[in-house]
mmCIF file with all atom_site columns, C-alpha atoms in Angstrom:
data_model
loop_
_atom_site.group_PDB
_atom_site.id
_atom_site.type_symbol
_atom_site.label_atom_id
_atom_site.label_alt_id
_atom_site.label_comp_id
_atom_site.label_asym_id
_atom_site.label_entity_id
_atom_site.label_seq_id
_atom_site.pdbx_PDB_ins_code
_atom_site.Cartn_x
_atom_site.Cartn_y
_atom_site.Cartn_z
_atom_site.occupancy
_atom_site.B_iso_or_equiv
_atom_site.pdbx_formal_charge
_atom_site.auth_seq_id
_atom_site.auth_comp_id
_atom_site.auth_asym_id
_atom_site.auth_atom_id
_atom_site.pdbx_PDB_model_num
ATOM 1   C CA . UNK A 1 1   ? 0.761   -9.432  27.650  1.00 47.00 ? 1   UNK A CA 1
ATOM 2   C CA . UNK A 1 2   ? -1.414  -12.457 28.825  1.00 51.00 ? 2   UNK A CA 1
ATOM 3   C CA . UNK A 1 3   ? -0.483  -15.694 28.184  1.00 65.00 ? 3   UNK A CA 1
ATOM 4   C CA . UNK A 1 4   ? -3.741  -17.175 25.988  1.00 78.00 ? 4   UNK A CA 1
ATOM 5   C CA . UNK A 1 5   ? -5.075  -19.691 27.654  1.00 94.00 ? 5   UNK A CA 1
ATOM 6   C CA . UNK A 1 6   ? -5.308  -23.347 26.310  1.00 96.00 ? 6   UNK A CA 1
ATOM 7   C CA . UNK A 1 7   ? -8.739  -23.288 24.576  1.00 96.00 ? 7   UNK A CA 1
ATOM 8   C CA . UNK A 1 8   ? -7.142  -19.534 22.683  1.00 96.00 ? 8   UNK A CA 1
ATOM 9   C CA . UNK A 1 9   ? -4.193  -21.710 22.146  1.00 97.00 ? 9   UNK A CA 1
ATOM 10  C CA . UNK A 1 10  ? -5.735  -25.124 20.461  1.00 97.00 ? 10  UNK A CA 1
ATOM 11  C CA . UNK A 1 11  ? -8.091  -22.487 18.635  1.00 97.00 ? 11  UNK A CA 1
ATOM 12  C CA . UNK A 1 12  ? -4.863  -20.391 17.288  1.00 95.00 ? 12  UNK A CA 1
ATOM 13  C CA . UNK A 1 13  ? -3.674  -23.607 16.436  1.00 96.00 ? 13  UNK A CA 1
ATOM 14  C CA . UNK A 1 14  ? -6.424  -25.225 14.500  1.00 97.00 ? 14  UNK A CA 1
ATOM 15  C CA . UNK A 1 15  ? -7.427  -22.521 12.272  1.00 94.00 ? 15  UNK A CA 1
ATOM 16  C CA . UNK A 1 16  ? -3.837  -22.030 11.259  1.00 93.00 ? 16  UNK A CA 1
ATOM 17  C CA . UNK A 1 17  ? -3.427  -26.023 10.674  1.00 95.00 ? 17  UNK A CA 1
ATOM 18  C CA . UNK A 1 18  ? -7.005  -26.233 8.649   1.00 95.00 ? 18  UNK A CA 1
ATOM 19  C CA . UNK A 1 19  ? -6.268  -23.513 6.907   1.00 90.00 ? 19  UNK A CA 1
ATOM 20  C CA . UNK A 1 20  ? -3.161  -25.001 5.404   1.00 91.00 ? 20  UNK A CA 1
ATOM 21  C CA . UNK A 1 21  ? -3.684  -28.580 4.869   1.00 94.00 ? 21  UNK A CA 1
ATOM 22  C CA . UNK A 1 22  ? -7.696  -28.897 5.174   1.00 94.00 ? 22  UNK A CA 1
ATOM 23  C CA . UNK A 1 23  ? -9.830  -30.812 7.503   1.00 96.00 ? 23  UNK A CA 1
ATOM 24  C CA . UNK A 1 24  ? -8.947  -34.464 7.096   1.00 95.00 ? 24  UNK A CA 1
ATOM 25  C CA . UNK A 1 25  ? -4.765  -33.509 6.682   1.00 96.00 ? 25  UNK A CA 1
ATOM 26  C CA . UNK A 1 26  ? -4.748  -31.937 9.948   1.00 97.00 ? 26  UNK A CA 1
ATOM 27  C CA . UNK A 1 27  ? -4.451  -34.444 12.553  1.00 97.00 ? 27  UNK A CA 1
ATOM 28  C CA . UNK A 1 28  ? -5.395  -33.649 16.699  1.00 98.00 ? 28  UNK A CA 1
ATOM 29  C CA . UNK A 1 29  ? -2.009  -34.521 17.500  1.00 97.00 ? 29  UNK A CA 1
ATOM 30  C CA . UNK A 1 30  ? -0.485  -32.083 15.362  1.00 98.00 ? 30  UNK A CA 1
ATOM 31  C CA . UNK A 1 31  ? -2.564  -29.387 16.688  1.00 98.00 ? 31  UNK A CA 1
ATOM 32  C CA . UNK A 1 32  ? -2.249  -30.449 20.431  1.00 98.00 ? 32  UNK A CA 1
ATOM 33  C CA . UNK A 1 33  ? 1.704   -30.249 19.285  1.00 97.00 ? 33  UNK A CA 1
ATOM 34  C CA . UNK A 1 34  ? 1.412   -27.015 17.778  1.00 97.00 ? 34  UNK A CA 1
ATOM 35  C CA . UNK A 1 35  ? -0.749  -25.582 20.955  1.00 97.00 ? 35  UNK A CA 1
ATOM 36  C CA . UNK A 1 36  ? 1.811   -26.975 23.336  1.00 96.00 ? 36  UNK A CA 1
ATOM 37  C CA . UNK A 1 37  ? -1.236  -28.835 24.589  1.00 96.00 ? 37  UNK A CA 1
ATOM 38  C CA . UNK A 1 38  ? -1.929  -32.281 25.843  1.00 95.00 ? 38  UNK A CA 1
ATOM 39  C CA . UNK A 1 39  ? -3.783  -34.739 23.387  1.00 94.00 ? 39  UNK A CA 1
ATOM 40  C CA . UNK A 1 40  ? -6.992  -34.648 25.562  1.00 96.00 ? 40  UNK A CA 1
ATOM 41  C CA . UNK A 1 41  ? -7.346  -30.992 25.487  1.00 97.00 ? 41  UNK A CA 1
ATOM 42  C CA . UNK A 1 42  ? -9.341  -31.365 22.285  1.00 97.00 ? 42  UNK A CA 1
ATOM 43  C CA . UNK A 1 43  ? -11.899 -33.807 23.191  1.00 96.00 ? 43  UNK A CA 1
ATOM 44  C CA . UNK A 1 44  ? -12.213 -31.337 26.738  1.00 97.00 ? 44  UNK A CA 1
ATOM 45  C CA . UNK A 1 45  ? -12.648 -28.247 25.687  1.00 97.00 ? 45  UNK A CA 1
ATOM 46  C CA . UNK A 1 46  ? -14.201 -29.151 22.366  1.00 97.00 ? 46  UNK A CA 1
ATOM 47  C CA . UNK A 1 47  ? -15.612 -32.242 22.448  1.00 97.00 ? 47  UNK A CA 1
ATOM 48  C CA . UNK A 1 48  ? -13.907 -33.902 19.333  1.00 97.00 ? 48  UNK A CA 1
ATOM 49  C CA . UNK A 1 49  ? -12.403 -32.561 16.276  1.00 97.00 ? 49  UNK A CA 1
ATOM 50  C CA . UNK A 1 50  ? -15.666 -31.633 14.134  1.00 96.00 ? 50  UNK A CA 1
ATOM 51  C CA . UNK A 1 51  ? -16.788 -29.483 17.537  1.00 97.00 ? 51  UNK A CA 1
ATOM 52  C CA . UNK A 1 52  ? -13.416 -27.991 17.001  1.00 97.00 ? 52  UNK A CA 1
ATOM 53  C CA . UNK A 1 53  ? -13.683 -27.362 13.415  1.00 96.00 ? 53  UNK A CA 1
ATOM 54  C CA . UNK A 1 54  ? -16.986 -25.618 13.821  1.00 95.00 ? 54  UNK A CA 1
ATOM 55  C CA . UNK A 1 55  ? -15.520 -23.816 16.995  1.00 96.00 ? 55  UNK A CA 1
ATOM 56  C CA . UNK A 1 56  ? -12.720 -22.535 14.618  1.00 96.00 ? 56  UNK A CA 1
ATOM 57  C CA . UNK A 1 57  ? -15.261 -21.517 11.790  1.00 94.00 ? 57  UNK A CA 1
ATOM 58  C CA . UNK A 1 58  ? -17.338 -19.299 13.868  1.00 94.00 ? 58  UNK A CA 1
ATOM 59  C CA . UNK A 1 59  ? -14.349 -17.340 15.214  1.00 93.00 ? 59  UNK A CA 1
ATOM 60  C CA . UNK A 1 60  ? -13.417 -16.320 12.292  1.00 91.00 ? 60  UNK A CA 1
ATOM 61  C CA . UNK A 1 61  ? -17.422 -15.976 10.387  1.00 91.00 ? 61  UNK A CA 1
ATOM 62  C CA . UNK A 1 62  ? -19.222 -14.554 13.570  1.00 93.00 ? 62  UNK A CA 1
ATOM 63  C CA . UNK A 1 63  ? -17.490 -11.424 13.256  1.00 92.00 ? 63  UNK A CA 1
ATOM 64  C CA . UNK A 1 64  ? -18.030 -11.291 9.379   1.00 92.00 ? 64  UNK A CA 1
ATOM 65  C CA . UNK A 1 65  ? -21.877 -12.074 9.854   1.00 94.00 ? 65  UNK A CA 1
ATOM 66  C CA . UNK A 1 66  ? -22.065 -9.461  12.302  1.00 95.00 ? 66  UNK A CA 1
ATOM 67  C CA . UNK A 1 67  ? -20.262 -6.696  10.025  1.00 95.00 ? 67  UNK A CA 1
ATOM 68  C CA . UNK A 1 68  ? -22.469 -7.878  7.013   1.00 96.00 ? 68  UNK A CA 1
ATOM 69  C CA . UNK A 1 69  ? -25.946 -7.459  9.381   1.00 96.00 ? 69  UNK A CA 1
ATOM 70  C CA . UNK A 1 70  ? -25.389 -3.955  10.419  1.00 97.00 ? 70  UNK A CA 1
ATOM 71  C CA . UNK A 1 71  ? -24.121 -3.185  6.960   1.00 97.00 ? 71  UNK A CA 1
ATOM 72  C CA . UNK A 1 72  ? -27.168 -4.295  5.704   1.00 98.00 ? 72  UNK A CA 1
ATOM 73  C CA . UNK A 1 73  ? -28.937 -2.872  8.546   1.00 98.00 ? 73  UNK A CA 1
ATOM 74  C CA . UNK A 1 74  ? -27.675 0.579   7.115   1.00 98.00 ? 74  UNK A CA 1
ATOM 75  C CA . UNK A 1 75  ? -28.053 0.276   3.801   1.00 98.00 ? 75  UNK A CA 1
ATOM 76  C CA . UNK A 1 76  ? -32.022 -0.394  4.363   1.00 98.00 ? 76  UNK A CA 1
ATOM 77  C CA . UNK A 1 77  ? -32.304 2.638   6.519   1.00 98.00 ? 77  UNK A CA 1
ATOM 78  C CA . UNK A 1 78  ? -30.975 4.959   3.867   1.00 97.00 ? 78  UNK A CA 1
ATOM 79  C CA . UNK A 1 79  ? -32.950 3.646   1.295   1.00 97.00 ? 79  UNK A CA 1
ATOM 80  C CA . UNK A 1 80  ? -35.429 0.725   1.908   1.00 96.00 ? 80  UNK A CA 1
ATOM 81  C CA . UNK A 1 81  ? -35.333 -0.491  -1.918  1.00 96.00 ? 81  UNK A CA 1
ATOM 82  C CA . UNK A 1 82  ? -31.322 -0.244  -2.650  1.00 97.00 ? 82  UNK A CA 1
ATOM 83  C CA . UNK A 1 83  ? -29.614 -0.809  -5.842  1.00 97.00 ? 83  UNK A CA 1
ATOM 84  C CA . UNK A 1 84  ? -27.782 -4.116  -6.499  1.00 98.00 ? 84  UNK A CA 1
ATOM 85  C CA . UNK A 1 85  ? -24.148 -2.105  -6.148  1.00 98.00 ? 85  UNK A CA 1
ATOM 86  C CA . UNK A 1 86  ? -25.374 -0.971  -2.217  1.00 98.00 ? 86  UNK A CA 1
ATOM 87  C CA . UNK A 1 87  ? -26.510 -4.312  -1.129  1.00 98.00 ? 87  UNK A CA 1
ATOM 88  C CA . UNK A 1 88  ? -23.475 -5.746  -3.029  1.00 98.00 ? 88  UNK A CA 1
ATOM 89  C CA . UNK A 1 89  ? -21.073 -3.382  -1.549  1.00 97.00 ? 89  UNK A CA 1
ATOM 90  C CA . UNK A 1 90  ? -22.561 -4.528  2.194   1.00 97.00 ? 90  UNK A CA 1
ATOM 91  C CA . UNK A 1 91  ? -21.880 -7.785  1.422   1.00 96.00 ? 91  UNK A CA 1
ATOM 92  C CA . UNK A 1 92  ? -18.374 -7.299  0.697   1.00 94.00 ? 92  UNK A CA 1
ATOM 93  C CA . UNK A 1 93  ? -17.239 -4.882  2.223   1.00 93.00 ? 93  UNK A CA 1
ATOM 94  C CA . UNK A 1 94  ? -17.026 -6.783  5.532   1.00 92.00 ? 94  UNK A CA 1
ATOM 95  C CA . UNK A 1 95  ? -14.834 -9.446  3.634   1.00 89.00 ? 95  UNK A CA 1
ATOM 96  C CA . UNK A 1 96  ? -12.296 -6.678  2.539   1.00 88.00 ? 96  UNK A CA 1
ATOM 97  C CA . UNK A 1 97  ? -12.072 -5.091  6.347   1.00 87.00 ? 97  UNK A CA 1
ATOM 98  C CA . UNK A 1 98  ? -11.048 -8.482  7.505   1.00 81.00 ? 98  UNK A CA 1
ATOM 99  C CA . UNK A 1 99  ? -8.751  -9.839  4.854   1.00 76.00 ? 99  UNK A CA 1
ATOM 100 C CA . UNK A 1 100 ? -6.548  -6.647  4.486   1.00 69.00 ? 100 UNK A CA 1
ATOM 101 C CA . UNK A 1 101 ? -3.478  -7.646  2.308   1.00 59.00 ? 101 UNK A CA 1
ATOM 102 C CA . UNK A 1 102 ? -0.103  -7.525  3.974   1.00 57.00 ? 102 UNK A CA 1
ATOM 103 C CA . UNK A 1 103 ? -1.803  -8.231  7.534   1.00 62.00 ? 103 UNK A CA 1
ATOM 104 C CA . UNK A 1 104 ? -0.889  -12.077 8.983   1.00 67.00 ? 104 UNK A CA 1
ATOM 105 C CA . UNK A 1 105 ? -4.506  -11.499 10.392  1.00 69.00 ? 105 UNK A CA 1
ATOM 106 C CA . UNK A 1 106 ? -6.268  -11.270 6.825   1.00 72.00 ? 106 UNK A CA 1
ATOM 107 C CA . UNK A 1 107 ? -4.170  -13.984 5.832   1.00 74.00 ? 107 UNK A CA 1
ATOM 108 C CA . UNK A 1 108 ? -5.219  -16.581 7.696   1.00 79.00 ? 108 UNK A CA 1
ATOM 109 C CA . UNK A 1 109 ? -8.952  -15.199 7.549   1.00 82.00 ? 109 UNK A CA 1
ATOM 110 C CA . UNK A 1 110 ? -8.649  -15.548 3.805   1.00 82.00 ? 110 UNK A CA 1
ATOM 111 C CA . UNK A 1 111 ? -7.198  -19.307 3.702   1.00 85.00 ? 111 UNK A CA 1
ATOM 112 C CA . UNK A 1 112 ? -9.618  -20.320 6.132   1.00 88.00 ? 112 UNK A CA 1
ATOM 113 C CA . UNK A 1 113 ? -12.458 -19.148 4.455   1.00 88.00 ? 113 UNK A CA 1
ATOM 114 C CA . UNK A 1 114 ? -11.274 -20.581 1.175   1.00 86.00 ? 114 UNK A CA 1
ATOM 115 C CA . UNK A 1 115 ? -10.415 -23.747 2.668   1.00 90.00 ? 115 UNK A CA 1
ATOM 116 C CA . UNK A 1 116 ? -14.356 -23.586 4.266   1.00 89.00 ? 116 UNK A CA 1
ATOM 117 C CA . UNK A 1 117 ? -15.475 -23.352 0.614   1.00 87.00 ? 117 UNK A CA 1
ATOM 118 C CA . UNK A 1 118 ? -13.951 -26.118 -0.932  1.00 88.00 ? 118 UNK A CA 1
ATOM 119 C CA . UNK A 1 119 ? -12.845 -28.440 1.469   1.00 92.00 ? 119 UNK A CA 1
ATOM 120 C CA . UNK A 1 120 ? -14.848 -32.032 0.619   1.00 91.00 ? 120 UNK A CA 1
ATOM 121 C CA . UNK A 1 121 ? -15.420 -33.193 4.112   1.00 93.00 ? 121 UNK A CA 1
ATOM 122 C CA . UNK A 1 122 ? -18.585 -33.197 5.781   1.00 92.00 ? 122 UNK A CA 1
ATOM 123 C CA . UNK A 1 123 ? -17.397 -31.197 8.915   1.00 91.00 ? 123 UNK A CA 1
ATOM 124 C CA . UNK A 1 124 ? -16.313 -28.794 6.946   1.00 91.00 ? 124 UNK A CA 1
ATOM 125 C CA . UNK A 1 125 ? -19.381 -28.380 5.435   1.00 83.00 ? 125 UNK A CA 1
ATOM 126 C CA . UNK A 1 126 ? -22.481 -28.754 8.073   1.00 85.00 ? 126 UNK A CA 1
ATOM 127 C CA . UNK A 1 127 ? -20.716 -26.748 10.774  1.00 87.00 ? 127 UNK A CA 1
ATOM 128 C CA . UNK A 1 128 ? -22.836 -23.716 10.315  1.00 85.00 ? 128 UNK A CA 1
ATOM 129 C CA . UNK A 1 129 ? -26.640 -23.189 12.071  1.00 83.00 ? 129 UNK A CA 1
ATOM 130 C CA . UNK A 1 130 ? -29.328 -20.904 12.249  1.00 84.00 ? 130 UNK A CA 1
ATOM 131 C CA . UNK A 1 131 ? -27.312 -18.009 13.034  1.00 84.00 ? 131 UNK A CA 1
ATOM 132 C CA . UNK A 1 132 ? -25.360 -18.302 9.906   1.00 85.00 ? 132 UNK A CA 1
ATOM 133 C CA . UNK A 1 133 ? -28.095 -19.069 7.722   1.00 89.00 ? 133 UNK A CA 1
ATOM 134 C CA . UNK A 1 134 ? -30.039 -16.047 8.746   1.00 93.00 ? 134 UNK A CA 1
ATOM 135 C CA . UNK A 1 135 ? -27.253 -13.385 7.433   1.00 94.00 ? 135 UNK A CA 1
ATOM 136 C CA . UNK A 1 136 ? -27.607 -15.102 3.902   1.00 93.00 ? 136 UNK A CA 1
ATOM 137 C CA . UNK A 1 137 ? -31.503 -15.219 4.200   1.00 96.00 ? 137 UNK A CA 1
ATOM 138 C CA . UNK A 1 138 ? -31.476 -11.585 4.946   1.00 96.00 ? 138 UNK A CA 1
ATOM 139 C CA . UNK A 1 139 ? -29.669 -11.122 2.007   1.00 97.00 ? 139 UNK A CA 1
ATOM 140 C CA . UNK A 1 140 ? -30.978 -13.594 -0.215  1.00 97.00 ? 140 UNK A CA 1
ATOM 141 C CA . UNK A 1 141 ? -34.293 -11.266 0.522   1.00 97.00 ? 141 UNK A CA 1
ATOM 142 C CA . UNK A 1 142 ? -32.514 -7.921  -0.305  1.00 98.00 ? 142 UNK A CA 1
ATOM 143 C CA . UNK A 1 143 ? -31.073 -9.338  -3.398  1.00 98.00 ? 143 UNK A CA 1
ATOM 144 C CA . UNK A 1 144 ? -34.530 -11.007 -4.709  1.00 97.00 ? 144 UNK A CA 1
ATOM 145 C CA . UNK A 1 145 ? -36.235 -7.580  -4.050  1.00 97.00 ? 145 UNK A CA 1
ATOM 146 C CA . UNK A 1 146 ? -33.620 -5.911  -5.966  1.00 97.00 ? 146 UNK A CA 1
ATOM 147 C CA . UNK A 1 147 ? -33.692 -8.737  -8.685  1.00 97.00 ? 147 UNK A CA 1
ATOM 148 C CA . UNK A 1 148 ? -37.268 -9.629  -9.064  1.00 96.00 ? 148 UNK A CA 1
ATOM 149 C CA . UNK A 1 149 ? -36.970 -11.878 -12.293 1.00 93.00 ? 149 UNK A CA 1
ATOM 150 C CA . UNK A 1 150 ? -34.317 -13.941 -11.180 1.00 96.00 ? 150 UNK A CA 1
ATOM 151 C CA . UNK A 1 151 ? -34.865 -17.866 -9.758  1.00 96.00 ? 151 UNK A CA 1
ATOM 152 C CA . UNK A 1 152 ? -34.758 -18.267 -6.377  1.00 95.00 ? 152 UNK A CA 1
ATOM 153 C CA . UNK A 1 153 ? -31.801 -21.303 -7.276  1.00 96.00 ? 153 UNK A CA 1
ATOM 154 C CA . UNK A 1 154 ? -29.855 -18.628 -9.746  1.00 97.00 ? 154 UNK A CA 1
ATOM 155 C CA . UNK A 1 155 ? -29.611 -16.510 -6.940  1.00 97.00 ? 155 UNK A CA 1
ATOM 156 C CA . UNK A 1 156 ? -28.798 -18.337 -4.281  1.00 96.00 ? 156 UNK A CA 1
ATOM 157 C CA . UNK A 1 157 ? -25.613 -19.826 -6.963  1.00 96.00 ? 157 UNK A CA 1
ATOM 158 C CA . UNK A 1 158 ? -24.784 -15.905 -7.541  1.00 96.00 ? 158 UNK A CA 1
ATOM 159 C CA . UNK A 1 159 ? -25.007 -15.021 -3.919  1.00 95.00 ? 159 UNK A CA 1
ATOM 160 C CA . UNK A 1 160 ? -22.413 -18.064 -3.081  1.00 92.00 ? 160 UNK A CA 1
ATOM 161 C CA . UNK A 1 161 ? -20.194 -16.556 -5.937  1.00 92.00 ? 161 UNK A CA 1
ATOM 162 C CA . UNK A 1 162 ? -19.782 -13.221 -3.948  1.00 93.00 ? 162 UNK A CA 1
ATOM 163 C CA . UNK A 1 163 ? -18.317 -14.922 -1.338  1.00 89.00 ? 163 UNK A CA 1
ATOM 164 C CA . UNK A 1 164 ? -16.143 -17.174 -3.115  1.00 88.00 ? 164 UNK A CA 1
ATOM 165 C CA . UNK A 1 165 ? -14.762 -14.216 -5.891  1.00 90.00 ? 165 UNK A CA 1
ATOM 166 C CA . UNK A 1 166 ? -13.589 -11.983 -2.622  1.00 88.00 ? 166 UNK A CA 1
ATOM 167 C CA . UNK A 1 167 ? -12.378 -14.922 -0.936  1.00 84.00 ? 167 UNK A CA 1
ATOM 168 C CA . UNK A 1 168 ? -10.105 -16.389 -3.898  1.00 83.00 ? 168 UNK A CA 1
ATOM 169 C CA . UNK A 1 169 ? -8.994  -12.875 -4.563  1.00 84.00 ? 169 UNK A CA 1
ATOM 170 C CA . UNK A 1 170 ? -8.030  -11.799 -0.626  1.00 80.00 ? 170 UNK A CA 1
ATOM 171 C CA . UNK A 1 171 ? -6.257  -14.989 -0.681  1.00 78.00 ? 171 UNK A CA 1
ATOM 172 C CA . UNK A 1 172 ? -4.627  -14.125 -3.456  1.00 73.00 ? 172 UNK A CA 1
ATOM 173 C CA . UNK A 1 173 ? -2.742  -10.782 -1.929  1.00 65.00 ? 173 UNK A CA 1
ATOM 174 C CA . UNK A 1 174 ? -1.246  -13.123 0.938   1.00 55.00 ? 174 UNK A CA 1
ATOM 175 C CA . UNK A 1 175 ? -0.057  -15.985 -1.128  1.00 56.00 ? 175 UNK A CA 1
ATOM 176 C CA . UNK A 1 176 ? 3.759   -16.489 -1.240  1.00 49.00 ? 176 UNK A CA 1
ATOM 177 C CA . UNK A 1 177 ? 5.958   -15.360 -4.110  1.00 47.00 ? 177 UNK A CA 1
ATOM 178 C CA . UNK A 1 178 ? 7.733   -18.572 -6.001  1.00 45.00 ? 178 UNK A CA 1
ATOM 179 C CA . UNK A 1 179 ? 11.245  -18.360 -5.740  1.00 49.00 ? 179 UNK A CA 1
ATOM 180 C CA . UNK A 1 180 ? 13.471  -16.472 -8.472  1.00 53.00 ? 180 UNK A CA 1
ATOM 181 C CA . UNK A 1 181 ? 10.242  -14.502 -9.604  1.00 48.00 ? 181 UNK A CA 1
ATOM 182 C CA . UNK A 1 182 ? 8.744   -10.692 -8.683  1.00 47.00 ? 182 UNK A CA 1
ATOM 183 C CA . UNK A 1 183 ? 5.262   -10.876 -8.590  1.00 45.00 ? 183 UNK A CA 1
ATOM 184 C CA . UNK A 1 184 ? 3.499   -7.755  -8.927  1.00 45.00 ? 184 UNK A CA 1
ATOM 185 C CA . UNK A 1 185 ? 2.482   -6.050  -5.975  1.00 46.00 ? 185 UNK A CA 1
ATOM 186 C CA . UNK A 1 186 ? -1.167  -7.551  -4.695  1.00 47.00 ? 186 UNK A CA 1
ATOM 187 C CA . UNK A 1 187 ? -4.284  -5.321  -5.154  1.00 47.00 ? 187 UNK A CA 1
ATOM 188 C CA . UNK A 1 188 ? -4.938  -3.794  -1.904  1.00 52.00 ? 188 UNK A CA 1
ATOM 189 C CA . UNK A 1 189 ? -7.074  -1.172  -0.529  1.00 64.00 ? 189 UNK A CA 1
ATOM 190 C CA . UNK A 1 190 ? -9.738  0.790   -1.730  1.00 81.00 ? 190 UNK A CA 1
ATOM 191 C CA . UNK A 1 191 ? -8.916  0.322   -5.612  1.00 87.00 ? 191 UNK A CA 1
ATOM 192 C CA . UNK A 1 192 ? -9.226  -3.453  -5.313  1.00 85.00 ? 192 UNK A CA 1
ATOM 193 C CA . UNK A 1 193 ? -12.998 -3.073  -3.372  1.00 89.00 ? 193 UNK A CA 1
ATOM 194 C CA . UNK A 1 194 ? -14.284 -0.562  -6.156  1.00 93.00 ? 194 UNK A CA 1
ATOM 195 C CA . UNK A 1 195 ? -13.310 -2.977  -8.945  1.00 93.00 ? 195 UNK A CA 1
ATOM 196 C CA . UNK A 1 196 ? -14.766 -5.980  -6.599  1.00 93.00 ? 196 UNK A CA 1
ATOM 197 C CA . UNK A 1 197 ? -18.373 -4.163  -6.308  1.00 95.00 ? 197 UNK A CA 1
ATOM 198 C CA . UNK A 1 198 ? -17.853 -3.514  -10.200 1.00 97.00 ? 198 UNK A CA 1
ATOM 199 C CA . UNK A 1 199 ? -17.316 -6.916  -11.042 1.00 97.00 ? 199 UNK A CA 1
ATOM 200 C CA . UNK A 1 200 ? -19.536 -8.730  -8.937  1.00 97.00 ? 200 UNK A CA 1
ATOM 201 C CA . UNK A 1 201 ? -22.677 -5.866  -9.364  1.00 98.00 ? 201 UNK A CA 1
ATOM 202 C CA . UNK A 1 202 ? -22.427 -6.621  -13.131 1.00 98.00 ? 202 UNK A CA 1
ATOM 203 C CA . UNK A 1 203 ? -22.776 -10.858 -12.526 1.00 97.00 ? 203 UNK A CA 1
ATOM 204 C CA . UNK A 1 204 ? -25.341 -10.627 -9.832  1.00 98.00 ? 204 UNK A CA 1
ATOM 205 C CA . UNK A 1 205 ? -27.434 -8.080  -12.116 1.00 97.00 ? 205 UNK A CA 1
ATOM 206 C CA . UNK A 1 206 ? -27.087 -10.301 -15.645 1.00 97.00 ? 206 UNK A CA 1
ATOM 207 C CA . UNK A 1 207 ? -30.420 -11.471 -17.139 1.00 96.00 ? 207 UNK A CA 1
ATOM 208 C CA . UNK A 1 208 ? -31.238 -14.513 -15.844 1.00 96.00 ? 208 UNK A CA 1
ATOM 209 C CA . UNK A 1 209 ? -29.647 -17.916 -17.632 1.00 95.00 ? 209 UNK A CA 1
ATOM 210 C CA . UNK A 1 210 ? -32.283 -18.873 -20.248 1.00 88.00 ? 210 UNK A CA 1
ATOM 211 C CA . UNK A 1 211 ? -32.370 -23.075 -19.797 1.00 71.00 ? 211 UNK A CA 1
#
């Protein structure tokens, strides 16, 4: 097998770091140390350590975006005015294929993602572009069609709590057990989607709040 090459490596290295002690407690040194990299890799290949950041986050959400369009992209060809449960079910479903429980792979897609979603620093959160804002515009379209009496600023709040529910709850399946108890075993597979699209169907289709 092929040795990655430094820019795989300090990539490898960064998402795992960011992932487990946020943006501002992961320092470039302790990536470069991790990467077995010199401390001017960083500001070479990336730039600096936002460039990295957003390099990192687009690894891991280009692939998810993707998934999410053609699901969508399907869902619209069977039926051009789908129910809540398709469009939420194309949403997630993407999520669930990439954060398998009991695969290192999922795992650190899952922290990452979580770590995206609440970490306070402003890299973290103006990273994404047009590319990324499309996929939830597309949506955010598909769900208003679906939803026609709900605010445009209701749905956008339910829309962000599809992605953090799956995310919290993938995490959940790779956390580690404390020691001296037996956790039960996580929810996996194609039980733990069904009850996802349940859950989530039932809050994005709620009346809207009355203020």
């Amino acid at each position: 097998m092929a040795t990655p090459d430094t820019r795989t490596q300090i990539l490898d290295a960064a998402e795992r770091l960011f992932a487990e002690h946020g943006y501002r407690g992961t320092s470039v040194r302790a990536i470069t140390t991790l990467a077995g990299a010199n401390l001017a890799a960083v500001g070479y290949h990336f730039g600096s350590k936002a460039e990295l950041m957003a390099a990192v986050a687009r690894r891991v959400v280009e692939p998810l975006n993707a998934a999410q369009c053609a699901r969508l992209d399907e869902t619209l060809a069977r039926n051009p005015d789908p129910l809540v449960s398709d469009l939420v079910e194309a949403f997630v479903g993407p999520l669930f294929d990439r954060m398998r429980a009991g695969e290192e792979g999922g795992a650190r897609t899952s922290r990452l993602i979580v770590m995206i979603l609440s970490d306070p620093a402003d890299e973290v959160r103006s990273w994404t572009g047009p590319r990324e804002d499309a996929v939830g515009e597309r949506y955010l379209e598909a769900f208003a069609r679906a939803l026609p009496g709900l605010p445009p600023e209701e749905l956008r709040f339910r829309m962000r709590g599809l992605l953090a529910v799956t995310a919290v709850d993938r995490l959940e399946t790779h956390q580690r057990p404390v020691p001296g108890c037996t956790p039960p075993p996580p929810a996996g597979g194609e039980a733990a989607r069904q009850w996802a699209i349940t859950f989530l169907t039932a809050a994005m289709s709620a009346p809207p709040t009355r203020t």
